[in-house]
Amino acid sequence: MQKGELVANGKAKSIYKTDDPKKLIMHFRNDTSAFDGEKIEQLDRKGMVNNKFNAFIMQRLEEGGVPTHYESTLSDDEAIVKNLDMLPIECVVRNISTGSLCKRLGVAEGLDLDPPLFEFFLKNDALHDPMINDFHIISFKWGTQKEIETMKELTFKVNGILKKLFLDAGILLVDYKLEFGRYDGKLVLGDEFSPDGCRLWDVKTREKLDKDRFRQGLGGVVEAYEAVAQRLGIAI
Ligand code: C5P
């Protein structure tokens, strides 16, 4: 497959055209960012680890009935994905309270959320990804009512599949963010699923095994990602 021109350069990934207009190449870079791009560092091996992690998770989700954009792995740090028309929306599910939820509502950290919470955010760094609800999505035509229902249904379906997958490896899926796009008239999971976009805690010690290690300057970021990958049986 021919790698064409760069079409998008995100904070941690770059997207390239291919000779097939329906396919793109997603390059996972070593760049790691936090606080809307205010803190940026290069972390050795992270692009490769996240590419393999994402490929494994996307395949488990596809098997579980969640349509994803993942097609195949092209190289250590590149994947071939479907060319989606992305919605400017982030879908977050939370199983345990932490992060922006605690700051926003003043609730304690570490509470089990039953039922899990679902939140929409607008994907806009300049505005610090403000929280939105169904009405904003409809009024501003960022998505349809049917797409809202599908995003909720699929994001919770992901929770059912991945909570078990991680728990079987002794890891709590605390929260995560998903993004969706349109492809052939239906919504498909896009972007990535890696420890950059979710929170993972060791079930016994509650040690953080995700990007909070970078946000909080705890060190051992990629080492933690690799430890999770190893516990899931992902060959890195
Ligand atoms: O910061 P907050 O607590 O709202 O994050 C909830 C979840 O969504 C976390 O797992 C975080 O890593 C993820 N997230 C993300 N990208 C963003 C915002 C949140 O991956 N822009």
Coordinates of C-alpha atoms and ligand atoms in Angstrom, one line a residue:
M1 CA 0.0 0.0 0.0
Q2 CA 1.4 3.4 -1.1
K3 CA 1.8 6.0 1.7
G4 CA 0.4 9.3 0.4
E5 CA 0.2 12.9 1.7
L6 CA -0.2 13.8 5.4
V7 CA -3.8 14.7 6.0
A8 CA -3.8 15.3 9.8
N9 CA -1.2 15.8 12.4
G10 CA -2.6 15.2 15.9
K11 CA -0.8 15.4 19.2
A12 CA 0.3 11.8 19.2
K13 CA -0.7 10.4 15.8
S14 CA -0.4 11.4 12.1
I15 CA -2.8 10.4 9.4
Y16 CA -1.7 9.8 5.8
K17 CA -3.7 9.1 2.6
T18 CA -3.1 5.9 0.7
D19 CA -3.7 4.9 -3.0
D20 CA -7.2 3.7 -1.8
P21 CA -9.5 6.7 -0.9
K22 CA -11.3 4.5 1.6
K23 CA -8.2 3.7 3.6
L24 CA -5.8 5.8 5.6
I25 CA -2.5 5.1 7.4
M26 CA -2.4 5.9 11.1
H27 CA 1.1 6.5 12.5
F28 CA 1.5 6.3 16.2
R29 CA 4.3 8.7 17.2
N30 CA 6.3 8.8 20.4
D31 CA 5.0 12.2 21.2
T32 CA 3.0 12.3 24.5
S33 CA 0.9 15.3 25.4
A34 CA -1.2 16.4 28.3
F35 CA -3.2 19.5 29.4
D36 CA -4.4 20.2 25.8
G37 CA -0.8 20.1 24.4
E38 CA 0.8 22.3 27.1
K39 CA 3.1 19.4 28.2
I40 CA 4.7 17.5 25.4
E41 CA 7.5 14.9 25.6
Q42 CA 8.9 12.1 23.4
L43 CA 8.8 8.7 25.0
D44 CA 10.9 6.0 23.5
R45 CA 8.9 3.0 22.1
K46 CA 5.5 4.6 22.9
G47 CA 4.3 4.7 19.3
M48 CA 5.1 1.1 18.8
V49 CA 3.5 0.0 22.1
N50 CA 0.3 1.9 21.4
N51 CA 0.1 0.7 17.8
K52 CA 0.2 -3.0 19.0
F53 CA -2.0 -2.3 22.0
N54 CA -4.6 -0.6 19.9
A55 CA -4.6 -3.3 17.2
F56 CA -5.2 -6.0 19.9
I57 CA -8.1 -4.1 21.5
M58 CA -9.7 -3.1 18.2
Q59 CA -9.7 -6.8 17.2
R60 CA -11.3 -7.9 20.5
L61 CA -14.0 -5.2 20.1
E62 CA -14.7 -6.2 16.5
E63 CA -15.1 -9.8 17.7
G64 CA -17.5 -8.5 20.3
G65 CA -19.7 -6.8 17.8
V66 CA -18.3 -3.2 17.8
P67 CA -17.6 -2.0 14.3
T68 CA -14.1 -0.4 14.3
H69 CA -11.9 1.4 11.7
Y70 CA -9.0 -1.0 12.3
E71 CA -8.1 -3.0 9.1
S72 CA -4.5 -4.3 9.6
T73 CA -1.1 -3.6 11.0
L74 CA 1.3 -2.0 8.5
S75 CA 4.5 -1.7 10.5
D76 CA 5.7 -1.5 14.2
D77 CA 4.0 1.9 14.6
E78 CA 1.5 2.2 11.7
A79 CA -1.9 0.7 11.0
I80 CA -4.2 0.8 8.0
V81 CA -7.6 2.1 9.0
K82 CA -10.9 3.0 7.3
N83 CA -11.3 6.6 6.2
L84 CA -14.0 7.8 8.5
D85 CA -15.9 11.2 8.5
M86 CA -15.2 11.9 12.2
L87 CA -17.7 13.5 14.5
P88 CA -16.1 16.3 16.6
I89 CA -17.2 14.5 19.8
E90 CA -15.5 12.6 22.6
C91 CA -17.5 9.9 24.4
V92 CA -16.4 9.1 28.0
V93 CA -17.5 6.3 30.2
R94 CA -16.5 6.2 33.9
N95 CA -16.6 3.2 36.1
I96 CA -14.7 4.8 39.0
S97 CA -14.6 8.5 39.9
T98 CA -11.4 10.4 39.2
G99 CA -9.9 13.0 36.9
S100 CA -12.1 15.9 35.6
L101 CA -15.2 14.4 37.1
C102 CA -13.9 15.0 40.7
K103 CA -12.6 18.5 39.8
R104 CA -15.9 19.5 38.2
L105 CA -18.3 18.1 40.8
G106 CA -16.2 18.0 44.0
V107 CA -16.9 14.3 44.5
A108 CA -14.4 12.0 46.1
E109 CA -11.9 10.0 44.1
G110 CA -12.2 6.3 43.7
L111 CA -15.9 5.8 44.1
D112 CA -17.5 2.9 42.2
L113 CA -20.0 4.4 39.8
D114 CA -23.1 2.2 39.5
P115 CA -24.4 2.6 36.9
P116 CA -21.3 3.8 35.0
L117 CA -21.4 7.5 33.9
F118 CA -21.6 8.6 30.3
E119 CA -20.4 12.0 29.2
F120 CA -20.0 13.9 25.9
F121 CA -17.3 16.4 25.3
L122 CA -16.7 18.7 22.3
K123 CA -13.3 17.9 20.6
N124 CA -11.8 21.4 20.7
D125 CA -8.4 21.9 22.4
A126 CA -8.6 25.8 22.2
L127 CA -11.8 25.5 24.3
H128 CA -10.3 22.7 26.5
D129 CA -12.8 20.1 25.3
P130 CA -16.0 21.5 27.0
M131 CA -18.6 19.1 28.2
I132 CA -21.8 19.1 26.0
N133 CA -25.0 17.2 26.0
D134 CA -27.4 15.6 23.5
F135 CA -29.1 19.0 22.8
H136 CA -25.8 20.7 21.7
I137 CA -25.1 17.8 19.3
I138 CA -28.5 18.1 17.7
S139 CA -28.7 22.0 17.6
F140 CA -25.2 22.4 16.2
K141 CA -25.7 19.4 13.8
W142 CA -22.6 17.7 15.1
G143 CA -24.6 14.4 14.9
T144 CA -28.1 13.1 14.7
Q145 CA -30.4 11.7 17.4
K146 CA -29.8 8.2 15.9
E147 CA -26.0 8.7 16.0
I148 CA -26.3 9.9 19.7
E149 CA -28.1 6.6 20.5
T150 CA -25.5 4.6 18.6
M151 CA -22.5 6.3 20.3
K152 CA -24.0 5.6 23.7
E153 CA -24.9 2.0 22.9
L154 CA -21.5 1.2 21.4
T155 CA -19.5 3.0 24.1
F156 CA -21.3 0.9 26.8
K157 CA -20.8 -2.2 24.7
V158 CA -17.1 -1.5 24.7
N159 CA -17.3 -1.2 28.5
G160 CA -18.8 -4.7 28.8
I161 CA -16.1 -6.2 26.6
L162 CA -13.1 -4.3 28.0
K163 CA -14.0 -4.3 31.7
K164 CA -13.9 -8.1 31.7
L165 CA -10.8 -8.3 29.4
F166 CA -8.8 -6.0 31.8
L167 CA -10.2 -7.5 35.0
D168 CA -9.1 -11.0 33.8
A169 CA -5.6 -9.5 33.7
G170 CA -5.9 -8.0 37.2
I171 CA -6.6 -4.5 36.0
L172 CA -9.5 -2.1 36.6
L173 CA -10.8 -0.1 33.6
V174 CA -11.5 3.1 35.5
D175 CA -12.6 5.3 32.5
Y176 CA -11.9 5.8 28.8
K177 CA -12.6 8.1 25.8
L178 CA -13.9 7.0 22.4
E179 CA -14.4 8.8 19.1
F180 CA -16.7 7.7 16.3
G181 CA -17.0 8.5 12.6
R182 CA -19.3 7.8 9.6
Y183 CA -18.4 5.1 7.1
D184 CA -20.7 3.8 4.4
G185 CA -23.7 5.3 6.2
K186 CA -23.0 3.9 9.7
L187 CA -21.1 4.9 12.8
V188 CA -17.8 3.1 13.4
L189 CA -15.3 3.4 16.3
G190 CA -12.3 5.5 15.2
D191 CA -9.2 7.0 16.8
E192 CA -7.4 4.6 19.2
F193 CA -7.8 2.6 22.3
S194 CA -4.5 2.7 24.3
P195 CA -3.3 3.7 27.8
D196 CA -3.1 7.2 26.4
G197 CA -6.9 7.5 26.4
C198 CA -8.1 5.5 29.3
R199 CA -7.3 5.0 33.0
L200 CA -6.1 1.6 34.2
W201 CA -5.4 0.7 37.8
D202 CA -3.9 -2.5 39.2
V203 CA -6.8 -4.2 41.0
K204 CA -4.9 -4.9 44.2
T205 CA -2.6 -1.9 44.6
R206 CA -4.6 0.6 42.6
E207 CA -1.3 1.6 41.0
K208 CA -1.8 3.8 37.9
L209 CA -0.8 2.1 34.7
D210 CA -1.9 4.7 32.1
K211 CA -1.2 8.3 30.9
D212 CA -1.9 9.7 34.4
R213 CA 1.8 8.6 35.1
F214 CA 2.8 11.2 32.5
R215 CA 0.3 13.8 33.6
Q216 CA 1.4 13.5 37.2
G217 CA 5.1 13.1 36.5
L218 CA 5.2 9.7 38.1
G219 CA 7.7 8.3 35.5
G220 CA 7.8 4.8 34.1
V221 CA 5.1 5.6 31.6
V222 CA 5.9 3.3 28.7
E223 CA 7.1 0.6 31.1
A224 CA 3.6 0.7 32.6
Y225 CA 1.9 0.5 29.2
E226 CA 4.2 -2.5 28.4
A227 CA 3.4 -4.2 31.7
V228 CA -0.4 -3.9 30.8
A229 CA 0.3 -5.3 27.3
Q230 CA 2.2 -8.2 28.8
R231 CA -0.6 -9.0 31.2
L232 CA -3.1 -9.0 28.3
G233 CA -0.8 -11.3 26.3
I234 CA 0.0 -8.7 23.6
A235 CA 3.3 -9.5 21.9
I236 CA 5.4 -6.3 21.9
Ligands
C5P1 O1 -9.8 14.1 32.1 P1 -11.0 13.2 32.2 O2 -11.1 12.7 33.6 O3 -12.3 13.9 31.7 O4 -10.7 12.0 31.3 C1 -11.6 10.9 31.2 C2 -11.0 9.8 30.3 O5 -10.9 10.2 29.0 C3 -9.5 9.5 30.7 O6 -9.3 8.1 30.5 C4 -8.7 10.3 29.7 O7 -7.4 9.7 29.5 C5 -9.6 10.3 28.5 N1 -9.4 11.5 27.7 C6 -8.7 11.5 26.5 N2 -8.6 12.6 25.7 C7 -9.2 13.7 26.1 C8 -9.9 13.8 27.3 C9 -10.0 12.7 28.1 O8 -8.2 10.4 26.1 N3 -9.1 14.8 25.4

